[in-house]
Coordinates of C-alpha atoms in Angstrom, one line a residue:
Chain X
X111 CA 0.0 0.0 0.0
X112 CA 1.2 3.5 -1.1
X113 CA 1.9 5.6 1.8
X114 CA -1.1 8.5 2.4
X115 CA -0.3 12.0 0.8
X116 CA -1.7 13.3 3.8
X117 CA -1.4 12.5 7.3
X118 CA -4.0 10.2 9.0
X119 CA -5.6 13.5 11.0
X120 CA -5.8 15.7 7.9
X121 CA -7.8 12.6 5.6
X122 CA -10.2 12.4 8.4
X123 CA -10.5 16.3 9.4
X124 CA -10.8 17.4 5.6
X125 CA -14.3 15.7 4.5
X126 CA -15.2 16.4 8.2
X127 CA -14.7 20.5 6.6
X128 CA -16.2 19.8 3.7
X129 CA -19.2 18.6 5.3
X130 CA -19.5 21.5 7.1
X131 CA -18.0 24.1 4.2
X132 CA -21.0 22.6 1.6
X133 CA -23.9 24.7 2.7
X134 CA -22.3 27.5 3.4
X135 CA -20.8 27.1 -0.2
X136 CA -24.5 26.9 -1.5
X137 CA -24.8 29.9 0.6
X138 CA -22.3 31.9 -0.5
X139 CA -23.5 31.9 -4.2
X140 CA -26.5 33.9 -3.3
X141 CA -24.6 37.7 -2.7
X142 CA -25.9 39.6 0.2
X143 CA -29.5 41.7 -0.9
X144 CA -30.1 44.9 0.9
X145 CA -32.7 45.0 3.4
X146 CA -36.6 45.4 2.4
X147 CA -36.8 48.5 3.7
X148 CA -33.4 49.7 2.0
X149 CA -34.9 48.6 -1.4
X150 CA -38.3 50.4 -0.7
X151 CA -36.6 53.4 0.3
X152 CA -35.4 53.5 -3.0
X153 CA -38.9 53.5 -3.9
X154 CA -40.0 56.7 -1.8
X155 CA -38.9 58.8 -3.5
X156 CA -41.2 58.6 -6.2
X157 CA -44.0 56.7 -4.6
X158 CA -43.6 58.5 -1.4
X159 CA -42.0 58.3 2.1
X160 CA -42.9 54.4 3.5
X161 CA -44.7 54.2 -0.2
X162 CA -47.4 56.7 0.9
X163 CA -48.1 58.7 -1.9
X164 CA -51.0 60.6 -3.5
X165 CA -50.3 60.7 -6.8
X166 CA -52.4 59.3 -9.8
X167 CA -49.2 58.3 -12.1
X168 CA -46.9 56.8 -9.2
X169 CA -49.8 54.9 -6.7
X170 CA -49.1 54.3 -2.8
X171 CA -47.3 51.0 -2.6
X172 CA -48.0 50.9 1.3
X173 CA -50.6 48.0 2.1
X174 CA -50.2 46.4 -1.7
X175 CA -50.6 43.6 -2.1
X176 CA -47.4 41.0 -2.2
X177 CA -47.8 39.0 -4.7
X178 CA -49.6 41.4 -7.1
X179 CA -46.3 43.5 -6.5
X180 CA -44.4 40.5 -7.3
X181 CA -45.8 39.9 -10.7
X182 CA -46.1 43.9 -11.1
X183 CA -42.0 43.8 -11.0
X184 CA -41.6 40.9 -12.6
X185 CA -44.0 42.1 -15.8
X186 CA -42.1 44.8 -16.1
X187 CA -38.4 43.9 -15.9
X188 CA -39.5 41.0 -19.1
X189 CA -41.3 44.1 -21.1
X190 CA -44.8 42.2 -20.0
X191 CA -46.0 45.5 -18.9
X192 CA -45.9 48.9 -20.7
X193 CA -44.7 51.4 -18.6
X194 CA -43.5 54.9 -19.0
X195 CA -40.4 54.1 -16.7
X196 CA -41.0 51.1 -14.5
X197 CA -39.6 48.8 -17.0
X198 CA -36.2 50.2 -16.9
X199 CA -36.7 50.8 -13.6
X200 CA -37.6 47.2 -12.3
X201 CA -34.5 45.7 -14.7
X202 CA -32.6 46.4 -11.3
X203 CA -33.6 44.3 -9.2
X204 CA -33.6 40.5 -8.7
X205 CA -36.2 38.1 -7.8
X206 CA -35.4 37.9 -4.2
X207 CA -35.1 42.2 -4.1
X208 CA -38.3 42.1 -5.6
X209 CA -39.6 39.8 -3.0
X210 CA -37.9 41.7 0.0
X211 CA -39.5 44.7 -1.4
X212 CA -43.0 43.4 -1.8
X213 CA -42.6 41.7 1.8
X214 CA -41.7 45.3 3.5
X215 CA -44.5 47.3 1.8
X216 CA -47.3 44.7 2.0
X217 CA -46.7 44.9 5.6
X218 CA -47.5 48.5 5.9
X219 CA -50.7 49.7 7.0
Chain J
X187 CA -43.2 77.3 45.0
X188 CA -40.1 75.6 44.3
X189 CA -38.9 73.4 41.2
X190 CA -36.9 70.3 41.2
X191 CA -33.5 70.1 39.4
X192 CA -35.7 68.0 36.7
X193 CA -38.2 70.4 36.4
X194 CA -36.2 73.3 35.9
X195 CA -34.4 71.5 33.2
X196 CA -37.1 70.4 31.5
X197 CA -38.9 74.1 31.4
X198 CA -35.8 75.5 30.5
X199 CA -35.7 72.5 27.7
X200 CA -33.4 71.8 25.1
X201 CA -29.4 72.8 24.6
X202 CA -29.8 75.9 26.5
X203 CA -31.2 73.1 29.3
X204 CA -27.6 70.5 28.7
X205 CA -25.5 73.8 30.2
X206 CA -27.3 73.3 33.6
X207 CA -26.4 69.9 34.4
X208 CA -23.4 68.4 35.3
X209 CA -20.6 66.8 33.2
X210 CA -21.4 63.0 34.1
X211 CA -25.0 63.3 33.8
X212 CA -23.8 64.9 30.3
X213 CA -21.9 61.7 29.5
X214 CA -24.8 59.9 30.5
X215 CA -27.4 61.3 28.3
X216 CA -24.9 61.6 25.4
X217 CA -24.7 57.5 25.6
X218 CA -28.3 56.9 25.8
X219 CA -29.4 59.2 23.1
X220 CA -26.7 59.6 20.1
X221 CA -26.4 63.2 18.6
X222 CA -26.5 63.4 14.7
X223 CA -25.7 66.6 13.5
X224 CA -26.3 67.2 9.8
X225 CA -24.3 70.3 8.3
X226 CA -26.7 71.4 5.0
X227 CA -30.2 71.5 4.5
X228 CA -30.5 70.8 0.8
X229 CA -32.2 67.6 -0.5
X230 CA -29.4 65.2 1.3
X231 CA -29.2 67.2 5.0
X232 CA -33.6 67.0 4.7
X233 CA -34.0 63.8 3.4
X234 CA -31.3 62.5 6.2
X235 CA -32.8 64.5 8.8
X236 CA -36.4 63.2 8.1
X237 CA -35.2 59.2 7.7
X238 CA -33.1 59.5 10.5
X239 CA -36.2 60.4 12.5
X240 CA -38.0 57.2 10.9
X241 CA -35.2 55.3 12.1
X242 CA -33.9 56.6 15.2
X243 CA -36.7 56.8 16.6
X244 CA -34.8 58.2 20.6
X245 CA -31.9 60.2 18.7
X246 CA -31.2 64.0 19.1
X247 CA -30.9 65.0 15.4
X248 CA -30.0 68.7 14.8
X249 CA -29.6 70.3 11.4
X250 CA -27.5 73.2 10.8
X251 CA -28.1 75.7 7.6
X252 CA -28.1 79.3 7.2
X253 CA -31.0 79.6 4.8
X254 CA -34.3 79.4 6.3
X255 CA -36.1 78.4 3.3
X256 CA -34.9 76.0 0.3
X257 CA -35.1 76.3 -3.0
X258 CA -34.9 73.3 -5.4
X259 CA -32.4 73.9 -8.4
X260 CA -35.1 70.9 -9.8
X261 CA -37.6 72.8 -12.0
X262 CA -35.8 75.7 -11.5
X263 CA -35.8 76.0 -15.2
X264 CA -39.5 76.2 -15.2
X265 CA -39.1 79.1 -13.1
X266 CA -36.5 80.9 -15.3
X267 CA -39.0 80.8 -18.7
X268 CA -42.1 81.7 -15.9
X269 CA -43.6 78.2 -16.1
X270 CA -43.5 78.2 -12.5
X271 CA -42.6 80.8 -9.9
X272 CA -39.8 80.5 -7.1
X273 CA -42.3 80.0 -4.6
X274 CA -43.4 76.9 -6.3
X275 CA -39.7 75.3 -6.1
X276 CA -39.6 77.0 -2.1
X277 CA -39.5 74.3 1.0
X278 CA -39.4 75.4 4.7
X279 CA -38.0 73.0 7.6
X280 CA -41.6 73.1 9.4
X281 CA -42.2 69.2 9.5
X282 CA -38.7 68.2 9.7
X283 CA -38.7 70.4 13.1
X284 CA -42.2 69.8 14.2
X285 CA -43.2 66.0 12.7
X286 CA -39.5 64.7 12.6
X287 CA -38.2 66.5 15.8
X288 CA -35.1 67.9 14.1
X289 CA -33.9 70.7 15.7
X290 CA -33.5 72.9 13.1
X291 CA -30.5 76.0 13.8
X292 CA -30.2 78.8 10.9
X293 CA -26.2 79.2 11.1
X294 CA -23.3 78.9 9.6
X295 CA -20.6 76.9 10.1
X296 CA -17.5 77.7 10.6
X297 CA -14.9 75.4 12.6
X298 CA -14.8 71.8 13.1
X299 CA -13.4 69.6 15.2
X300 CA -12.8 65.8 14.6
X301 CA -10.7 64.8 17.5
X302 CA -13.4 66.3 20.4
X303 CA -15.8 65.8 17.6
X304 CA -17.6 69.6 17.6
X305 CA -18.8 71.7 15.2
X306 CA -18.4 76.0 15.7
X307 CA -21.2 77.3 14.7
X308 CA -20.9 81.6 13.9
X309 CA -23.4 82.6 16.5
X310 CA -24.5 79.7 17.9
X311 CA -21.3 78.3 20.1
X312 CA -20.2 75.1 19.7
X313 CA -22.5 71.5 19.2
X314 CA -20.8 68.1 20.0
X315 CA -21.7 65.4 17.7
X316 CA -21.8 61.3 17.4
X317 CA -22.0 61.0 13.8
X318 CA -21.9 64.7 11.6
X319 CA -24.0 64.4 8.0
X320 CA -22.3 67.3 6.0
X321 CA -24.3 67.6 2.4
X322 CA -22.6 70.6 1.3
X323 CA -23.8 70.8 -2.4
X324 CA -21.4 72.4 -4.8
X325 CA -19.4 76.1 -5.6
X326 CA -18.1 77.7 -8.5
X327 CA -14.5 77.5 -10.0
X328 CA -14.2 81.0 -11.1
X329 CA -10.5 81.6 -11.7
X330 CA -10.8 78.7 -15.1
X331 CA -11.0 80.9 -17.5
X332 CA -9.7 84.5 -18.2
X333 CA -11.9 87.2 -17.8
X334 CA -14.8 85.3 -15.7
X335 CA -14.7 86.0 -12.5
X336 CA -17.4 85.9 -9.5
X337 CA -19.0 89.3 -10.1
X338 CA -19.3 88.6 -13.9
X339 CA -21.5 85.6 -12.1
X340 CA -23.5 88.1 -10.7
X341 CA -24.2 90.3 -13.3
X342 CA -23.5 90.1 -17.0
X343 CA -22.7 86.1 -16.9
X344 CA -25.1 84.7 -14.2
X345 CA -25.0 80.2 -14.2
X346 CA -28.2 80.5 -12.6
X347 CA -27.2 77.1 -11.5
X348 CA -28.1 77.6 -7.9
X349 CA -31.4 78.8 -7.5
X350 CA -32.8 81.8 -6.4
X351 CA -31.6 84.9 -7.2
X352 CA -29.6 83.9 -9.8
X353 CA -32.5 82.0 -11.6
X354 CA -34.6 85.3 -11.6
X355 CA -32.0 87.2 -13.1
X356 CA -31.5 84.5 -15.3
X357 CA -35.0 85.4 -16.3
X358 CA -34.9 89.2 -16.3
X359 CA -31.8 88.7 -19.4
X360 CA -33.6 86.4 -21.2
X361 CA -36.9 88.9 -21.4
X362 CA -35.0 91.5 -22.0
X363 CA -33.4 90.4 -25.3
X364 CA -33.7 91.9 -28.4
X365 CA -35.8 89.9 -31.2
X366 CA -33.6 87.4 -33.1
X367 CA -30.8 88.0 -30.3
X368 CA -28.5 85.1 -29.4
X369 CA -28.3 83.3 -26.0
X370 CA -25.5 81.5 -25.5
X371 CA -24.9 78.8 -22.5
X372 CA -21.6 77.8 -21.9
X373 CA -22.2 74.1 -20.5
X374 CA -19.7 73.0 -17.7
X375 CA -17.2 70.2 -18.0
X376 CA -17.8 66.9 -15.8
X377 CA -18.3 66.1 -12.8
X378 CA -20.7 68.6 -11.9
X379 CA -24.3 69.0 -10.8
X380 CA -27.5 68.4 -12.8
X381 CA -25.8 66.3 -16.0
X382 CA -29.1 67.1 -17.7
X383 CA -29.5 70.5 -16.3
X384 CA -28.0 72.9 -19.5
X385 CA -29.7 70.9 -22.1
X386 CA -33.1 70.8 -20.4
X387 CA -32.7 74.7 -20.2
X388 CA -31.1 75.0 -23.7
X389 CA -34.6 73.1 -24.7
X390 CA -36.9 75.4 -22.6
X391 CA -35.6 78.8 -23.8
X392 CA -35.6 77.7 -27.7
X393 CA -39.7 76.8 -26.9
X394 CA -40.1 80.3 -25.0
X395 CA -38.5 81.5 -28.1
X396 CA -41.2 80.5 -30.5
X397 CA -43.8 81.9 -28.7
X398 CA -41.7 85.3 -28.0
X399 CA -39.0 86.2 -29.3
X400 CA -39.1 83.5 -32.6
X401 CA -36.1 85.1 -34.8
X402 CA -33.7 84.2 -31.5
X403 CA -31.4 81.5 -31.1
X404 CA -29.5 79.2 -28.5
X405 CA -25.6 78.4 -28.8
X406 CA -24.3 76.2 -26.3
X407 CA -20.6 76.1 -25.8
X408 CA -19.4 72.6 -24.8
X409 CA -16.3 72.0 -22.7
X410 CA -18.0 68.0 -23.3
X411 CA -18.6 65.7 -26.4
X412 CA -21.0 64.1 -24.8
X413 CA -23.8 64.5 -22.4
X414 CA -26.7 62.3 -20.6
X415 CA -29.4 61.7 -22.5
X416 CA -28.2 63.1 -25.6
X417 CA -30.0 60.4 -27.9
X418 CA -33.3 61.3 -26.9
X419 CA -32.8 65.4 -26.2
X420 CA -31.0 65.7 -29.9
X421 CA -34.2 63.6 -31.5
X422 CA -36.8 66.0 -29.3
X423 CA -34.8 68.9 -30.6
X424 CA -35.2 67.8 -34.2
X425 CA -38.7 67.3 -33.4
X426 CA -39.2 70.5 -32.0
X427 CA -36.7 72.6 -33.0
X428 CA -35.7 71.9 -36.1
X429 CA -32.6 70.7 -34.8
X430 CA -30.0 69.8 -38.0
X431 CA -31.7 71.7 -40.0
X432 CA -30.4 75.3 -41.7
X433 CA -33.6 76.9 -39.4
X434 CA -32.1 75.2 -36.1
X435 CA -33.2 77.2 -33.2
X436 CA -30.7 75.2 -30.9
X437 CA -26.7 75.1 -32.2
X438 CA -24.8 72.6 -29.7
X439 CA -20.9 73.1 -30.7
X440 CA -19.1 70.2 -28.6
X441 CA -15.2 70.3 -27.0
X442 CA -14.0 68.6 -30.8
X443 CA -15.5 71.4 -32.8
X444 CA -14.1 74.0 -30.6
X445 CA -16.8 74.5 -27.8
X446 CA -14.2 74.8 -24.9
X447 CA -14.3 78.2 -23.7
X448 CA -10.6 80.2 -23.4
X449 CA -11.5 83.6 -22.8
X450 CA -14.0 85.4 -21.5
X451 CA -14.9 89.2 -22.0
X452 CA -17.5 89.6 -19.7
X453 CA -18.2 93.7 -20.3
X454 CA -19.0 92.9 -24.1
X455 CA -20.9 89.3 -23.3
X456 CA -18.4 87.9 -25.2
X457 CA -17.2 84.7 -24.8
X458 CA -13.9 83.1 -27.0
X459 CA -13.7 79.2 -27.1
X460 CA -11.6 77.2 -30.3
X461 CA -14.9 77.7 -32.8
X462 CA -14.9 81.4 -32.8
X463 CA -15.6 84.6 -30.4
X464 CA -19.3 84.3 -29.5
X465 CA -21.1 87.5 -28.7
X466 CA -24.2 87.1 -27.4
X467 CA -27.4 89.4 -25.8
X468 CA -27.8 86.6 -22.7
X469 CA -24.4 84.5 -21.7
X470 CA -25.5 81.9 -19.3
X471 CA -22.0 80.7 -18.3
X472 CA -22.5 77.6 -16.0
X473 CA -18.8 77.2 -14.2
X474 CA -16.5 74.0 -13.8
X475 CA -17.8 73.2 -10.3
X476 CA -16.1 71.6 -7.1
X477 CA -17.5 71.0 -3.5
X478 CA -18.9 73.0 -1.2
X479 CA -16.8 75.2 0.4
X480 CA -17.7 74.1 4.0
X481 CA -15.9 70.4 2.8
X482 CA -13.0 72.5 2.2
X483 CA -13.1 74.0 5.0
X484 CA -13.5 71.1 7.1
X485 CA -10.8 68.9 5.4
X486 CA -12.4 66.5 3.3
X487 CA -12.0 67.0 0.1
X488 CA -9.2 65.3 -1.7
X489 CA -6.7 67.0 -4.4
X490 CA -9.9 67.0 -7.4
X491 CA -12.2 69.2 -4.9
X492 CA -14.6 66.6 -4.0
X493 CA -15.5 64.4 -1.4
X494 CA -14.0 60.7 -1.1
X495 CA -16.2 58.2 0.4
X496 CA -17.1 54.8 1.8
X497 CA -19.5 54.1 -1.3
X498 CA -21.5 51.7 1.5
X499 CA -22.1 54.3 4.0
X500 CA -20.8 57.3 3.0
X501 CA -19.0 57.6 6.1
X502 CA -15.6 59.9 4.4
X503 CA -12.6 58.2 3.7
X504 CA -10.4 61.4 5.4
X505 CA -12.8 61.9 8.3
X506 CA -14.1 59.1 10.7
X507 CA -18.1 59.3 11.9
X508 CA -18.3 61.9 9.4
X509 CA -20.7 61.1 6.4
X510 CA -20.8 63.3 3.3
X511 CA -23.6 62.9 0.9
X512 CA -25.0 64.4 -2.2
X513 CA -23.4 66.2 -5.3
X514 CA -19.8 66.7 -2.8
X515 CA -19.8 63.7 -2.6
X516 CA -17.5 60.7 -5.6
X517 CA -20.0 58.5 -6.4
X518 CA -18.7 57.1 -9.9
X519 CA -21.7 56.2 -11.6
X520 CA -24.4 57.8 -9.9
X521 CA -25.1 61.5 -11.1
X522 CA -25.0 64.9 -9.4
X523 CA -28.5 65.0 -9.0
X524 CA -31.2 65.5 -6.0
X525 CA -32.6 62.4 -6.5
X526 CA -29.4 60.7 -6.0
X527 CA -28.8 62.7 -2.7
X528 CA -32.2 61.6 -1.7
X529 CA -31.2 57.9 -2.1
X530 CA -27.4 58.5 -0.6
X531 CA -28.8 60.2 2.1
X532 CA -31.1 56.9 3.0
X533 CA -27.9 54.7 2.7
X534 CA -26.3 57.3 5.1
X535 CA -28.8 57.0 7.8
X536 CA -29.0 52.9 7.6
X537 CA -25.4 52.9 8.4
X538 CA -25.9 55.8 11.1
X539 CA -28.7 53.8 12.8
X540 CA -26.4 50.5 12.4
X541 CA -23.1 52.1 13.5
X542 CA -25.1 53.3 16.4
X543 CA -26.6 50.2 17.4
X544 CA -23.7 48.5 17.3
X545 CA -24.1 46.2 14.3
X546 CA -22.1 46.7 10.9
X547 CA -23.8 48.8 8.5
X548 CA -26.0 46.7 6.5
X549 CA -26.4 46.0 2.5
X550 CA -26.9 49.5 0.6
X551 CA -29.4 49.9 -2.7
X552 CA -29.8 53.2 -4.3
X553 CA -31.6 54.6 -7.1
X554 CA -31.3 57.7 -9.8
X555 CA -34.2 58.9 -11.8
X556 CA -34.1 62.1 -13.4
X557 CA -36.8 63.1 -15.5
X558 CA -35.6 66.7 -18.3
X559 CA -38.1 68.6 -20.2
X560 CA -37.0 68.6 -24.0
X561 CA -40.0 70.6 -24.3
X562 CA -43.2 71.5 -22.0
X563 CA -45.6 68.5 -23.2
X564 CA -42.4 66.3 -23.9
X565 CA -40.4 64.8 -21.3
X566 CA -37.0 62.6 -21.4
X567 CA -35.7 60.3 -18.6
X568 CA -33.1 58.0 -17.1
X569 CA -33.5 55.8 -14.6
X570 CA -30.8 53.7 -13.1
X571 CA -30.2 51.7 -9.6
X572 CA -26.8 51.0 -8.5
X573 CA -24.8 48.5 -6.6
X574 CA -21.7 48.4 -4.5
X575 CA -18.6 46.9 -6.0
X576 CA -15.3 46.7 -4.8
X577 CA -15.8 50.2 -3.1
X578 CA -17.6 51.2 -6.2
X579 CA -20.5 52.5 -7.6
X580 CA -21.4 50.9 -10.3
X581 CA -24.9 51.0 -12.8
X582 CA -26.7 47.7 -13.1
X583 CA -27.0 47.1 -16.8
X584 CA -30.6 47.2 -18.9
X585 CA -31.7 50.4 -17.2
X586 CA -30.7 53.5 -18.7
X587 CA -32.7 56.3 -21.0
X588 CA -36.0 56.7 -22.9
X589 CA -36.0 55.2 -25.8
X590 CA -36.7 56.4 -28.7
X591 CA -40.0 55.6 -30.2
X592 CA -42.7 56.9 -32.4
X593 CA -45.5 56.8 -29.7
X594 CA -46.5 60.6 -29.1
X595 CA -47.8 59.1 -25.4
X596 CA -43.9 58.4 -24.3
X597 CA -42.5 61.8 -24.1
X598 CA -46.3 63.3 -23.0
X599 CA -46.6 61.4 -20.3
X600 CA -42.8 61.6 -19.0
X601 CA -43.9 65.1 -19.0
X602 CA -46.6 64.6 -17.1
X603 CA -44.4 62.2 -14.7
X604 CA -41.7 64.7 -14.3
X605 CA -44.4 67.8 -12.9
X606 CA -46.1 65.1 -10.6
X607 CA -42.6 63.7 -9.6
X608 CA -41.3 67.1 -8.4
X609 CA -44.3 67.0 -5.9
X610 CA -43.7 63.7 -4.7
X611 CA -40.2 63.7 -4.1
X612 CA -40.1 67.1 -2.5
X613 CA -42.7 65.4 0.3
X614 CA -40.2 62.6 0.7
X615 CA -36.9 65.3 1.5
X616 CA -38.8 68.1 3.2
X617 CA -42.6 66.6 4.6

């Protein structure tokens, strides 16, 4: 028998790490998003502070709800929706920003 | 009838209160409620003040600007072809000191501080701080060119890029001109603020034109070869100004074809630049720009005369628990613009309100949108949302301008966006 490349610790302690390193590895290809209310604050200011606005061409976003936001984004950033801005607009966000955002204003009252 | 030590404190209330007590009980109050001190009440030192509130809901938040009412340079351009009037674009600290509890000091800055962390105020004495905001907006360079000078600003040259006073006399010039005169804009190199600004005005003087003064022209002197949203505001000109043609109401004469200015004769409203000496009835000469002097002043600009920053929090790379947003501050992608002060500011305060609890500032997202008038009924935009990397800013791809497209409902209703827009977002810095 060949002797071990590595000593008898290291062959047991390294798919020990691996074990442990895998999910975090799964993990780690997601980036960090920003917070939902981060996000919607880069809403506000057009739809208004905590998306409470009273304007007939940018409509309150507080109280919407999530999953017709969800689709709303989604329709816009694949050209699903005409918009006048929203389409280049929602092209900057991903699917989970999109659902953080829906998540924070959906829960305003 | 006698009062209690806590009674006569609180009647006497606020800073004048803070003198009374003693120094531990001082050091005790300063660790229970943080001080944020925000030098600048444009669109970033509001919008800061007002989300700090949101999120801070126990901090002492105290904003510090000489003016006692703000006027938005957005839609200042409206004002300057009477569109709108300067009290429309005019925005009082009322509900950031009532509804948001900001206390709000009219007074100018003028020492600072890092290592005992204090700001000198002129009359006011001097205001410790845990974290200072400064949002200083932007000045002139007036020594660029020859000739131009800071009282040619003021009279026979005015930028008009502040506004106020400047935008009225703007407007007084441009009245006063004789039919088929010339007004000439010199437009300023990059960075500064308002990328869309000149062109947006260029666009809005050639339509006042038509309906006054129809023989007259605009020549715009570019120190650039480019600018934002030139696609769109060259096809609107062509649209409405016969832009390209021999009848062209609007001449744009870029750095390559000798649009840099050299020399200025401000007495004769005459300006020299590589294409030729351009004399002119109106000579709206919009200056290189640089930082607000108070950054200067308070050491944290570097050697180009702006502002380096964290691009996560916009905490300064010079000074520490100092944060400087707005048009002062390098932000690499994202524009000059109010909107993008609005959004810095709100990354600002996140990492404020983390720093301050004690966690690291969390994931920042911010936003441009600025929407130009080619024309009153026709409107041109770019949006754009940026991400952090590498300690930049950078523009996440597929956003970007209007397009172009035969639909007379796209540039209507961006003009319809951009008026209800200006209400909107004013609410969100200032209500």
């Amino acid at each position: 028998m060949p002797a071990p490349l590595l000593p008898r610790s290291l062959q047991i302690i390294i798919p020990l790490l691996a074990m442990l390193l895998l999910p975090m590895a799964a993990g780690a290809k997601e980036p960090p998003i920003a917070t939902g209310k981060m996000l919607g604050d880069t809403c506000a200011s057009c739809h208004g502070t905590q998306g409470k606005s009273f304007d007939e061409y940018m409509p309150s976003l507080a109280g919407i709800d999530r999953q017709q936001l969800i689709l709303a984004m989604q329709d816009y950033r694949a050209d699903r929706r005409a918009s006048v801005v929203m389409n280049r607009v929602a092209k900057g966000y991903n699917d989970r920003e999109i659902e953080a955002i829906a998540d924070y204003f959906s829960k305003i009252k | 009838m006698t009062m209690t030590r806590r009674e006569l404190i609180k009647a006497l209330g606020g800073l004048g209160a803070l003198a009374l007590t003693d120094a531990p009980a001082l050091a005790k109050s300063r660790s229970k409620k943080a001080h944020v001190v925000i030098v600048g009440g444009g669109i970033g030192g509001a919008t800061a003040a007002k989300y700090l509130r949101l999120a801070a809901p126990g901090a002492r938040i105290t904003l510090i600007d000489p003016t006692r009412r703000f006027v938005t340079c957005l839609r200042s351009n409206d004002v300057a072809v009477g569109h709108m009037t300067l009290d429309d674009i005019t925005f009082t600290y009322d509900a950031l000191r009532t509804k948001y509890r900001a206390n709000i000091i009219h007074d100018r800055v003028i020492g600072f501080d890092p290592d005992k962390k204090t700001v000198q105020m002129d009359a006011g004495g001097k205001l410790g701080y845990d974290k200072l905001i400064v949002s200083p907006g932007i000045d002139f360079i007036y020594g660029d060119v020859e000739g131009y000078s800071r009282e040619a600003a003021t009279t026979s040259m005015p930028h008009a890029w502040k506004a106020g006073p400047q935008t009225l006399l703007l407007k007084k010039q441009l009245e006063a001109m004789p039919q088929g005169g010339t007004f000439l804009m010199v437009s300023p190199p990059n960075p500064f603020r308002c990328p869309p600004g000149p062109y947006e005005r260029a666009s809005l003087v050639a339509e006042w034109f038509q309906k006054h003064n129809p023989k007259a022209k605009v020549v715009i002197l570019d120190h650039k070869d480019a600018f934002t949203k030139d696609g769109p505001f060259k096809k609107a000109w062509e649209r409405l100004y016969g832009y390209n043609s021999d009848n062209s109401m609007i001449e744009w004469i870029p750095a390559a074809q000798g649009g840099k200015p050299l020399r200025v004769d401000a007495a004769n409203r005459t300006v020299i630049a590589g294409a030729g000496s351009f004399q002119a009835d109106v000579v709206n000469y919009i200056a290189p720009q640089r930082a607000g002097t108070i950054a200067f002043r308070m050491g944290l600009t570097n050697r180009e005369g702006w502002c380096p920053v964290n691009r996560r929090t916009f905490e300064s790379e010079i000074v520490k628990d100092v944060f400087v947003i707005g048009d002062a501050a390098i932000a690499d992608a994202m524009p000059k613009s109010g909107y993008s002060a609005n959004s810095q500011a709100k990354v600002a305060v996140q990492a404020i309100a983390d720093q301050l609890a004690g966690k690291t500032p969390g994931e920042p997202s911010m936003i441009n949108v600025c929407y130009s008038l080619a024309g009153q009924d026709y409107g041109v935009s770019i949006a754009d949302i940026f991400k952090v990397v590498d300690n930049r800013i950078v523009k996440l791809p597929a956003s970007g301008v209007s397009p172009i497209t035969d639909s007379p409902a796209q540039p209507l209703l961006e003009a319809v966006y951009q008026r209800n827009w200006h209400r909107t977002f004013a609410n969100d810095c200032f209500a």
